[in-house]
Structures are given as structure tokens and as C-alpha cells.
Amino acid sequence: MLPFMKLGLNRKTGLNRFLTSWKSPEDPTPGNCSYRIDPTGYPQLLLYKDGDPYWRAGSWTGDRWSGVPEITRAYIFNISFVNDPDEVSIMYGVIDASIITRMVVSESGSVRRSTWHDGDRRWIEYWFAPKDQCDFYGNCRPNSNCNPYDAGQFECTYLPGLEPKSLGDWNLGDGSAGCVRRGGVSVCRSGEGFVKVARVKVPDTSKARANMSLNLKECKEECLRDCSCTAYASASESLGGSGCLTWHGNLIDTRTFADSGQDLYIWVDAIELARYRKTRSLSQKATAAIILVSIFTALLLASPFLYLLVIKKRKGYNGICVVVSETDHRSHNPLTIKDRDDGPRGNRDVPLFDLSTIASATNNFSVLNKLGQGGFGSVYKGIMDNGLEIAVKRLSKLSGQGAEEFKNEVRLIAKLQHRNLVRILGCCVEEDEKMLIYEYLPNKSLDAFLFDKTRRSLLDWRKRLEIASGLARGLLYLHQDSRLRIIHRDLKASNVLLDEEMNPKTSDFGMARICGGDQIQGNTNRVVGTYGYMSPEYAMEGIFLIKFDVYSFGVLLLEIISGKRNSAYYHENPSSNLAWELWKEGNYEDVIDESMGDSCSKEEALRCIQIGLLCVQEFADDRPNMSAVVLMLANDDVALASPKRPACVFKSKHHGTNLSASDGTASLNDITVSTVEGP
């Protein structure tokens, strides 16, 4: 579908315009997938597969579809939506006539948007759906909500006033029975009310009632008057909200979004309403008390140090971070800092600890507290005065990671919040010391298990699959769902940390790069990273793409399956990739780590090997994006393409790099390089 084409139904003539997939990549006859507007109830846009709803873009909210919050009128489109007695239709124009864009429905069941890049003479994909398990229609069944952001947890949650129909199945991660009203049927008009559920895709509107003349307050009153009403929401989110949608039965296909979405108001009886009000009241009172005490304490303790702050500024203090408030140097309490170069907006305060506090917590950086050694310094375990366990990354004074990388890591991690990304607690900048303080993760890094002959058996197949899926979700957050668009550039097993439940957390953001909202690549003359995990376009030409991380993830996924470092896949001729050769010959079982024993599902392992090989294809355009990877890992029904030969990065371009070799095998793992090329 190209710009200015119309999708929808002419109600007078019955002409229905919709998008249909090909039967196969080689057969252009109509396939089994279609993308069309459903005019029943309140119109919505759906992707159908084999005649059944497969993914729901949702209803029109005034500037976007409710299930696609990232694509709005302000994106690159002039969007025209019409819903009147004559027709219901959508037409996407483009703001800039020089932009060539298209939308395609694939035979496997996905909708993809891409733009034509004239310089490279290729289509660049910028959006894809469905992207996670919560996008699949009705994934969590009636009256429940799907939340994909809590890795390792059951994604289905029950809505206010409701409970699982089968609690036993629900606790086992099976929500197929859906949810029902708690306590049976409640009495109508007896003090009932509504509980707001924020940032959601509102339920299926095919049976919803719409009244565009009502505002949100009137919509609430309308729902209260009707004893069959189960929920309400604003029909249009633009201009402060207008129009009224009410549901009168089961709520189907509701999901949570990370940063946007609509507010949905769920009907609850008087008992449930009182419970929610009490919980909210207690929370508000506790929050208010904490804020008041914190403000008073901060003012009391900060005043003696304001003089020091003034002196530092007069002396031209050149530290990376500027102190804006301080607490007692003798305690473990942090100093609050902000990055001077970030400006006043959009920053999240990062605690700054003084050197004596960190030295005390780590027993003066004792060898006994040392957790490991990295390319930029050492990592130590510490225990604060209040018993909090921390991990301290102490940068070597001879380290190549200077002020810029340090500042970059602090700035990035402070703004990121995801279950599968390591959490920063603060930093220390004093004298010539630069340190980062993280949450302590007791199981250390993934490589300590994966490549250890005795400990690797602790990672059964299910746990390895959970680790891979968690890492994929974390990367998807970086690439698409966070407020920033970030390329990590150094994903590898040693940079994946494991918490007490073996949940993975990506760490080490010193090499990460922020891209603009629509930027998908950049260039550098300073090549940094680890051979074996580097994409070829980056290692050879200094071009870093979003697909850089996809390549690294593919390498890591193959390591997780095999229990071998990626160097094991390179023989004397590094262009021959063992995993690829074994898969191509049908001997994929030789790739699977034998230590997993009977816990390994051969079918799932084969699928994951294929996903890994798709990620390490030579050309970035052939690699899937992380939304597709998450989808492929989560859903066995998603068809997989046949991978092309993987890339190989030759070392000859990077002069002066010492690669160790033994027994005729080049070791390409964990060699951090920093190469500057110029005229």
C-alpha cells in the first residue's frame, strides 16, 4: 500500500478496500492474511489470518490507532480518517513528498512499514506488527490485561474487580479461561464506581457503543446509568478527549504500553471501589509524608555545604558532574548530581557517592571483594552501612574509557528502566577516580555459567530460552520502546548479568549510542567493541546500525544454545562457520549443548538456531529487527525465513590488533578493539 491509497468501506456501494498478502514470496495470488477496517460497532483496524483476528491496531483516537501509539499524524504522515454514513476509511499521505513509503502484509502474518533509501537503493523497515506476545489478538482471553514488560512473569493480569476463572491454571501460567467478576454478580446502583487502568489499548470495539457528543464526565454518568456497562473510555484522545465508548460485556484484547496508550475505566462494585480508594489514599499519604520529610531533611543537611558548592564554581570546577545538593559525607547517603552537558531538561538525578564511602564498602577495594576484571577496569562487591549490596565498576586510570564514555554510561543508564537492563545506583567522581555503582547481582555474568564445564549444567533448556527472550526484550526496549533510541554496541556474554532468579540484565553502556527518533544508522571513525560480536558493516566500515545489536544477539543466542564461545565456530578458514555448516547439512543437533540433556526440546532448539543464523546474516537488510526476534522467540506459529550465509569479519583491516591463536583456531572472543582510521 502506497501513500494516498485508501483503506476502508464505502457504505453506499459496498466497495471494501483492504490489503491482502501474497500466498508465498514467489506466488502473488491472494494469501491467507488481510488488513482491513471492521465497521461493526465502533470501527477498528485488524489484521486477519485464516479469517480470524490475528492482530488489532484498534480504534481511531483522533490522531492514531489505539494499538499503534508510536505512529501518529505528527510522524511522517498526513492521516485522513473518515467515519460517516457514507464511508469509513483511512488514507495515509506524507508530509514530505520526497519520502517514499509503503505498507506490506506478509504471508506469515505481519504488517510492515518501510521507506525507500535512495542512496542505498533499498527499503528500510521502520515499523512492524505484531511485535510481542501481547499483540496477538486475545492473548490473555476475556477480562484480563496483557503486560509484556515484566520478564520472567506471566504476562496476563486480571483487571480491577475481576479474578481468574480458574485460579489453579492461572498460577501455572495458563490464562485460557479468562477472568470473571469477583464475588459473583454485584448489585447495581449501590455505590459502584470505576477504577482507571492507564496506558492501554482499549478492548475490542466491535460490540462497543459510541456516542461522539459526550465528554468523559458524561460518559461516566452514561455508564453508571446502565447496569450492563462494564467499562468506558474516551473515543478521541486529541484536543483533551471527546466522544464516549462504553462496553457491555466481556473486555477482549486489552494490553499495556510502556509510555503511551489510553485510559480505560473499569466498573467495580462498592466493596472493590472502597478497597481501591483506601489503597490509593494510603499511598498518597505515605508519599506526601516522605516528600515533606525528605525536603526538610535535605534543606537541613544541605545548608552547611552550599559554601563549598560556591567555592567549586568560582574555582572553575571541571568535574563531569556538578553537585546540586549534598548530604552528610560521613554516611552512605548519596550526593545528588546532574550532568553539566545535558542541560536542564530531561535529566534524571544520579546519586554521587564520595570516595571514602565506596572505599569503606569495598574494604578499600580489597582483592577479596573483587568480582572480575574488564577492559576498562575492575568490578568489586561492596556492602553499604545499611546492608545494601552493591557492585562497583572502578575505571582504570590507564583505561581507554575516558570522560566521554563514563559520562555516556551514567547518562544512558539513568534514563533507562527495564527489567532486563542493569540498574545504576550512582557514581563516584573524586580526584582521579571514576566509578559506577550498580545493583549487585549475585550470579555474576552469563559467561561464568555458559562456558564453565561444571556450572553450565545449571542452565537447562527452559532457563536458557528465558535468558535469550529476556535479552531480546531488553534490546527491543532500547531500540524502540524507551524514550531514547539506543544502540548498545557491546552485547556479549560477559556483559549479561544474572540476578538471584537467573533473570538476565544487559550491562556496560559505555559504548552505546543514542539515535534520533527516526535515525537507524550512524558512522564513526573510532571502531570499538569485541571481535566475534561485531557486525561486518561496523568492523569494516565503521557504520553502526540498529541491526548491529541484532548481529551481536544472534552470536550470543548461538552461544547460549551451544555452550561454546563464538570462537569455537571459526576454523583455520574463518569464513567457514561451524554452526551454519551443521545447520545447512541437517546436523543441527551437534550444535546443542549436551549438558542440557533431556531438558532440551530439539524442535525449539532448532528454531532458535535458525533465529540465531537469521540474526548473523552478512547484510544488515537481511537481518530481522528486534521486534521480529522477540516475536519469533515467543510464538512458534511465526514462520521463519531460510537464513543466508552468515558474515565473517576478517582481522586484516584492523592493524596492530593482537589476536591469540592456539591449535589452529583463531580466538575472536572478548578482544576489545579501538581503531582509528584516517587519511
XYZ file of C-alpha atoms in Angstrom, residues 24-419:
396
model
C 4.064 -17.013 -0.754
C 7.119 -14.853 -1.536
C 7.125 -16.343 -5.044
C 3.337 -16.611 -5.571
C 1.410 -13.306 -5.869
C -2.027 -14.904 -5.724
C -4.093 -13.811 -2.673
C -2.835 -15.310 0.572
C -4.500 -16.051 3.895
C -3.742 -12.713 5.600
C -5.618 -9.432 5.158
C -5.532 -5.985 6.753
C -8.900 -4.267 6.837
C -11.259 -1.978 8.728
C -14.042 -3.722 10.645
C -17.027 -1.321 10.521
C -19.146 -3.088 13.152
C -19.653 -1.359 16.491
C -17.038 1.389 16.636
C -14.759 0.894 13.574
C -11.304 -0.555 14.121
C -8.409 -1.815 12.022
C -7.458 -5.510 12.194
C -5.049 -7.987 10.662
C -6.785 -11.281 9.892
C -5.133 -14.655 9.384
C -7.167 -17.547 8.001
C -10.259 -15.421 8.539
C -9.704 -14.876 12.269
C -8.459 -11.715 14.039
C -4.677 -12.021 14.436
C -3.601 -8.516 15.487
C -5.743 -5.479 16.246
C -4.494 -1.976 15.507
C -7.562 -0.812 17.414
C -9.971 2.080 17.052
C -9.173 5.595 15.802
C -8.366 8.009 18.656
C -8.163 11.269 16.731
C -4.527 11.133 15.620
C -3.602 7.436 15.706
C -4.919 3.903 16.124
C -5.239 2.912 19.798
C -2.990 -0.119 19.324
C -0.261 1.764 17.429
C 0.638 4.694 19.704
C 4.013 5.249 18.041
C 2.590 6.206 14.619
C 0.659 9.481 14.748
C -0.230 12.346 12.452
C 2.957 14.039 13.653
C 5.111 11.138 12.454
C 5.724 11.431 8.681
C 2.098 11.250 7.635
C -0.899 13.401 6.858
C -3.551 10.947 8.022
C -7.162 11.299 6.940
C -9.729 9.185 8.807
C -13.388 9.311 7.767
C -16.285 7.719 9.658
C -19.692 8.898 8.472
C -22.876 7.382 6.987
C -21.231 7.197 3.556
C -17.917 5.550 4.382
C -15.344 4.503 6.952
C -11.797 4.791 5.635
C -8.196 5.731 6.336
C -5.710 7.345 3.969
C -2.035 7.987 4.712
C -0.439 10.909 2.909
C 3.138 12.008 3.516
C 4.246 15.346 4.935
C 7.358 15.405 2.739
C 6.670 14.483 -0.892
C 10.256 13.245 -1.278
C 9.584 10.397 1.178
C 8.673 7.114 -0.491
C 6.982 4.771 1.958
C 4.990 1.574 1.712
C 2.989 -0.823 3.871
C 3.047 -4.573 3.197
C 1.132 -7.526 4.647
C 3.373 -10.604 4.733
C 2.222 -14.150 4.140
C 3.420 -15.132 7.644
C 1.019 -12.694 9.317
C 2.635 -9.307 9.870
C 2.196 -5.695 8.797
C 5.418 -3.897 7.873
C 6.161 -0.274 7.052
C 9.334 0.805 5.269
C 10.804 3.787 3.453
C 12.950 3.853 0.339
C 16.562 4.888 0.928
C 17.705 6.271 -2.396
C 21.401 6.332 -1.513
C 21.496 2.624 -0.693
C 18.805 1.728 -3.249
C 16.877 -0.346 -0.740
C 13.815 -0.372 1.515
C 14.497 0.316 5.199
C 11.926 -1.083 7.602
C 10.954 1.233 10.462
C 7.852 -0.402 11.936
C 6.499 -3.907 12.349
C 3.471 -5.568 13.979
C 2.718 -7.749 15.820
C 5.890 -7.287 17.841
C 5.360 -9.220 21.111
C 3.063 -11.835 22.636
C 0.622 -9.189 23.864
C -0.010 -8.015 20.314
C -1.661 -11.285 19.346
C -5.415 -10.902 19.409
C -6.976 -12.014 22.693
C -3.692 -13.426 24.001
C -4.896 -13.085 27.592
C -8.530 -14.045 26.986
C -11.635 -12.152 28.204
C -11.480 -9.615 31.048
C -7.718 -9.728 31.550
C -4.894 -7.422 30.538
C -1.620 -8.325 28.826
C 1.618 -6.720 30.058
C 4.784 -7.858 28.213
C 7.267 -5.763 30.196
C 7.816 -7.959 33.273
C 10.327 -10.507 32.005
C 10.014 -13.940 33.546
C 6.491 -13.192 34.793
C 3.143 -14.377 33.425
C 2.139 -11.606 31.041
C -1.579 -11.803 31.838
C -3.039 -9.773 34.715
C -6.663 -9.526 35.799
C -8.459 -6.212 35.594
C -9.872 -4.400 38.675
C -12.841 -6.134 40.268
C -12.129 -9.358 38.373
C -10.379 -12.615 39.188
C -9.176 -15.677 37.240
C -11.940 -18.093 36.374
C -9.523 -20.943 37.089
C -7.009 -19.802 39.711
C -5.039 -23.062 39.580
C -4.466 -22.806 35.835
C -3.695 -19.090 36.152
C -0.955 -19.740 38.707
C 0.571 -22.205 36.254
C 0.703 -19.521 33.570
C -2.435 -20.632 31.736
C -4.970 -17.828 31.344
C -7.095 -19.506 28.667
C -10.197 -19.497 30.896
C -10.068 -15.715 31.258
C -11.442 -13.765 34.221
C -14.846 -13.232 35.833
C -16.393 -10.709 38.197
C -15.059 -11.183 41.733
C -17.689 -12.454 44.187
C -20.288 -13.245 41.544
C -22.934 -10.835 40.268
C -22.963 -7.477 42.108
C -25.982 -5.337 42.889
C -26.420 -2.386 40.527
C -26.813 1.228 41.685
C -25.426 0.510 45.142
C -22.388 2.770 45.361
C -20.386 1.287 42.493
C -17.795 3.259 40.546
C -14.755 2.965 38.291
C -11.039 2.241 38.574
C -8.708 3.710 35.951
C -6.270 1.457 34.099
C -3.710 3.676 32.343
C -1.619 3.306 29.152
C -3.629 0.550 27.495
C -5.032 -0.438 24.144
C -8.762 -0.295 24.815
C -10.724 -3.548 24.326
C -12.218 -4.769 21.063
C -14.807 -2.180 19.985
C -16.841 -4.370 17.616
C -19.570 -4.574 20.283
C -18.884 -1.246 21.977
C -21.337 1.638 21.890
C -20.175 5.050 20.710
C -21.645 8.477 21.415
C -19.437 11.210 19.994
C -21.479 14.031 21.579
C -20.495 13.133 25.159
C -17.377 14.206 27.049
C -15.540 11.942 29.501
C -17.550 13.036 32.556
C -20.843 12.495 30.729
C -19.529 9.137 29.513
C -19.002 8.046 33.121
C -22.567 9.048 34.028
C -23.897 7.202 30.977
C -22.094 4.025 32.034
C -23.332 4.295 35.638
C -26.935 4.534 34.453
C -26.664 1.262 32.520
C -26.301 -1.804 34.733
C -24.825 -3.791 31.828
C -21.916 -1.354 31.336
C -18.551 -2.889 32.239
C -16.136 -0.114 31.168
C -15.841 3.219 29.411
C -13.173 5.334 27.705
C -12.785 8.464 25.640
C -13.284 7.781 21.944
C -10.860 10.510 20.880
C -7.699 11.433 22.762
C -6.984 14.561 20.709
C -7.946 18.028 21.991
C -8.210 16.832 25.581
C -10.522 13.913 24.888
C -14.020 13.735 23.432
C -16.583 11.152 22.492
C -17.688 8.195 24.586
C -17.076 4.466 24.217
C -18.848 2.020 26.538
C -18.538 -1.746 26.767
C -21.372 -4.012 27.863
C -19.902 -7.462 28.248
C -16.506 -9.115 28.120
C -13.420 -6.948 27.620
C -11.284 -8.608 24.954
C -7.738 -7.890 23.723
C -6.566 -5.294 26.244
C -2.844 -4.677 26.618
C -0.459 -2.287 28.392
C 2.023 0.027 26.651
C 5.298 1.280 28.119
C 4.935 5.010 27.535
C 1.578 5.773 25.919
C -1.904 4.424 25.332
C -5.374 5.351 26.560
C -7.078 5.426 29.942
C -9.713 2.727 30.452
C -12.207 2.964 33.321
C -13.355 -0.408 34.683
C -16.696 -0.782 36.524
C -16.300 -2.129 40.091
C -18.839 -2.633 42.864
C -18.909 -0.614 46.083
C -16.688 -3.052 48.008
C -13.987 -3.079 45.319
C -14.214 0.684 44.930
C -13.679 1.211 48.665
C -10.676 -1.118 48.571
C -9.038 0.788 45.713
C -9.759 4.170 47.293
C -8.254 3.047 50.584
C -5.129 1.739 48.877
C -4.724 4.939 46.863
C -5.340 7.139 49.920
C -2.734 5.309 51.979
C -0.264 5.515 49.114
C -0.833 9.246 48.649
C -0.491 9.961 52.370
C 2.690 7.924 52.606
C 4.123 9.644 49.533
C 3.263 13.097 50.875
C 4.855 12.312 54.239
C 8.024 11.007 52.607
C 8.272 14.096 50.379
C 7.824 16.509 53.305
C 10.362 14.709 55.485
C 12.814 14.465 52.581
C 12.536 18.166 51.754
C 13.025 19.195 55.382
C 15.978 16.828 55.847
C 17.602 17.901 52.585
C 17.330 21.579 53.469
C 18.706 20.953 56.946
C 21.664 18.887 55.811
C 22.477 20.719 52.587
C 22.897 24.195 54.015
C 26.395 23.673 55.532
C 27.732 22.669 52.145
C 26.339 25.437 49.970
C 29.518 27.409 50.624
C 31.582 24.522 49.199
C 29.429 24.499 46.105
C 30.028 28.215 45.503
C 33.780 27.787 46.015
C 33.897 24.930 43.483
C 32.143 27.009 40.875
C 34.437 30.013 41.458
C 37.490 27.819 41.057
C 36.214 26.546 37.719
C 35.421 23.009 38.853
C 35.808 20.802 35.781
C 34.319 17.569 37.074
C 31.941 15.663 34.860
C 29.056 16.172 37.266
C 28.065 19.338 39.105
C 26.890 18.954 42.713
C 23.466 20.490 43.282
C 22.741 19.196 46.793
C 24.687 17.276 49.389
C 24.202 15.150 52.464
C 26.483 14.057 55.267
C 29.879 12.924 53.944
C 30.240 10.584 56.901
C 27.200 8.492 55.967
C 26.417 6.300 52.991
C 23.795 8.765 51.796
C 24.394 9.943 48.238
C 25.036 13.370 46.815
C 22.674 14.340 44.019
C 24.308 15.250 40.725
C 23.416 16.245 37.222
C 25.416 16.021 34.054
C 26.536 19.557 33.222
C 26.460 18.989 29.464
C 22.944 17.574 29.401
C 21.287 20.890 30.116
C 18.408 21.497 32.499
C 15.787 19.404 30.746
C 15.060 15.718 30.525
C 17.604 14.632 33.145
C 17.125 12.229 35.941
C 19.235 12.900 39.034
C 22.045 10.389 39.571
C 23.326 9.862 43.121
C 27.009 10.760 43.595
C 28.841 8.863 46.337
C 32.052 10.111 47.892
C 35.229 8.063 47.615
C 35.523 7.282 51.329
C 32.042 5.714 51.357
C 32.821 3.407 48.436
C 36.277 2.546 49.786
C 34.713 1.564 53.117
C 32.007 -0.519 51.411
C 34.597 -2.477 49.393
C 37.137 -2.913 52.218
C 39.386 -0.411 50.481
C 38.983 -2.257 47.162
C 40.238 -5.496 48.637
C 41.262 -8.332 46.338
C 38.784 -10.492 48.279
C 35.968 -8.183 47.146
C 36.995 -8.260 43.502
C 34.325 -9.764 41.247
C 36.136 -9.506 37.947
C 38.342 -7.586 35.562
C 37.165 -5.912 32.365
C 38.684 -3.929 29.541
C 38.055 -0.660 31.378
C 38.900 -1.661 34.942
C 37.841 -3.862 37.853
C 34.491 -4.652 39.453
C 34.158 -5.003 43.235
C 31.425 -6.125 45.571
C 30.556 -3.694 48.341
C 28.240 -3.569 51.345
C 26.903 -0.198 52.445
C 26.334 0.733 56.093
C 22.641 -0.105 55.758
C 23.410 -3.608 54.439
C 22.733 -2.824 50.776
C 24.929 -4.905 48.464
C 26.424 -3.032 45.524
C 28.706 -3.678 42.562
C 31.364 -1.040 41.925
C 32.904 -0.639 38.473
C 36.215 1.151 39.112
C 37.692 2.513 35.919
C 41.401 2.046 35.489
C 43.405 5.256 35.415
C 45.052 3.891 32.276
C 41.693 2.917 30.809
C 40.679 3.902 27.315
C 37.275 4.783 28.714
C 37.653 8.465 29.401
C 35.318 11.206 30.451
C 33.047 10.866 27.425
C 32.401 7.117 27.814
C 31.935 7.474 31.559
C 29.504 10.353 31.133
C 27.734 8.437 28.373
C 27.193 5.383 30.564
C 25.855 7.389 33.516
C 23.545 9.433 31.334
C 22.115 6.471 29.444
C 21.534 4.007 32.271
C 19.959 6.656 34.498
C 17.264 7.218 31.876
C 16.520 3.546 31.206
C 14.087 1.451 33.202
C 13.564 -2.151 32.160
C 13.633 -5.452 33.969
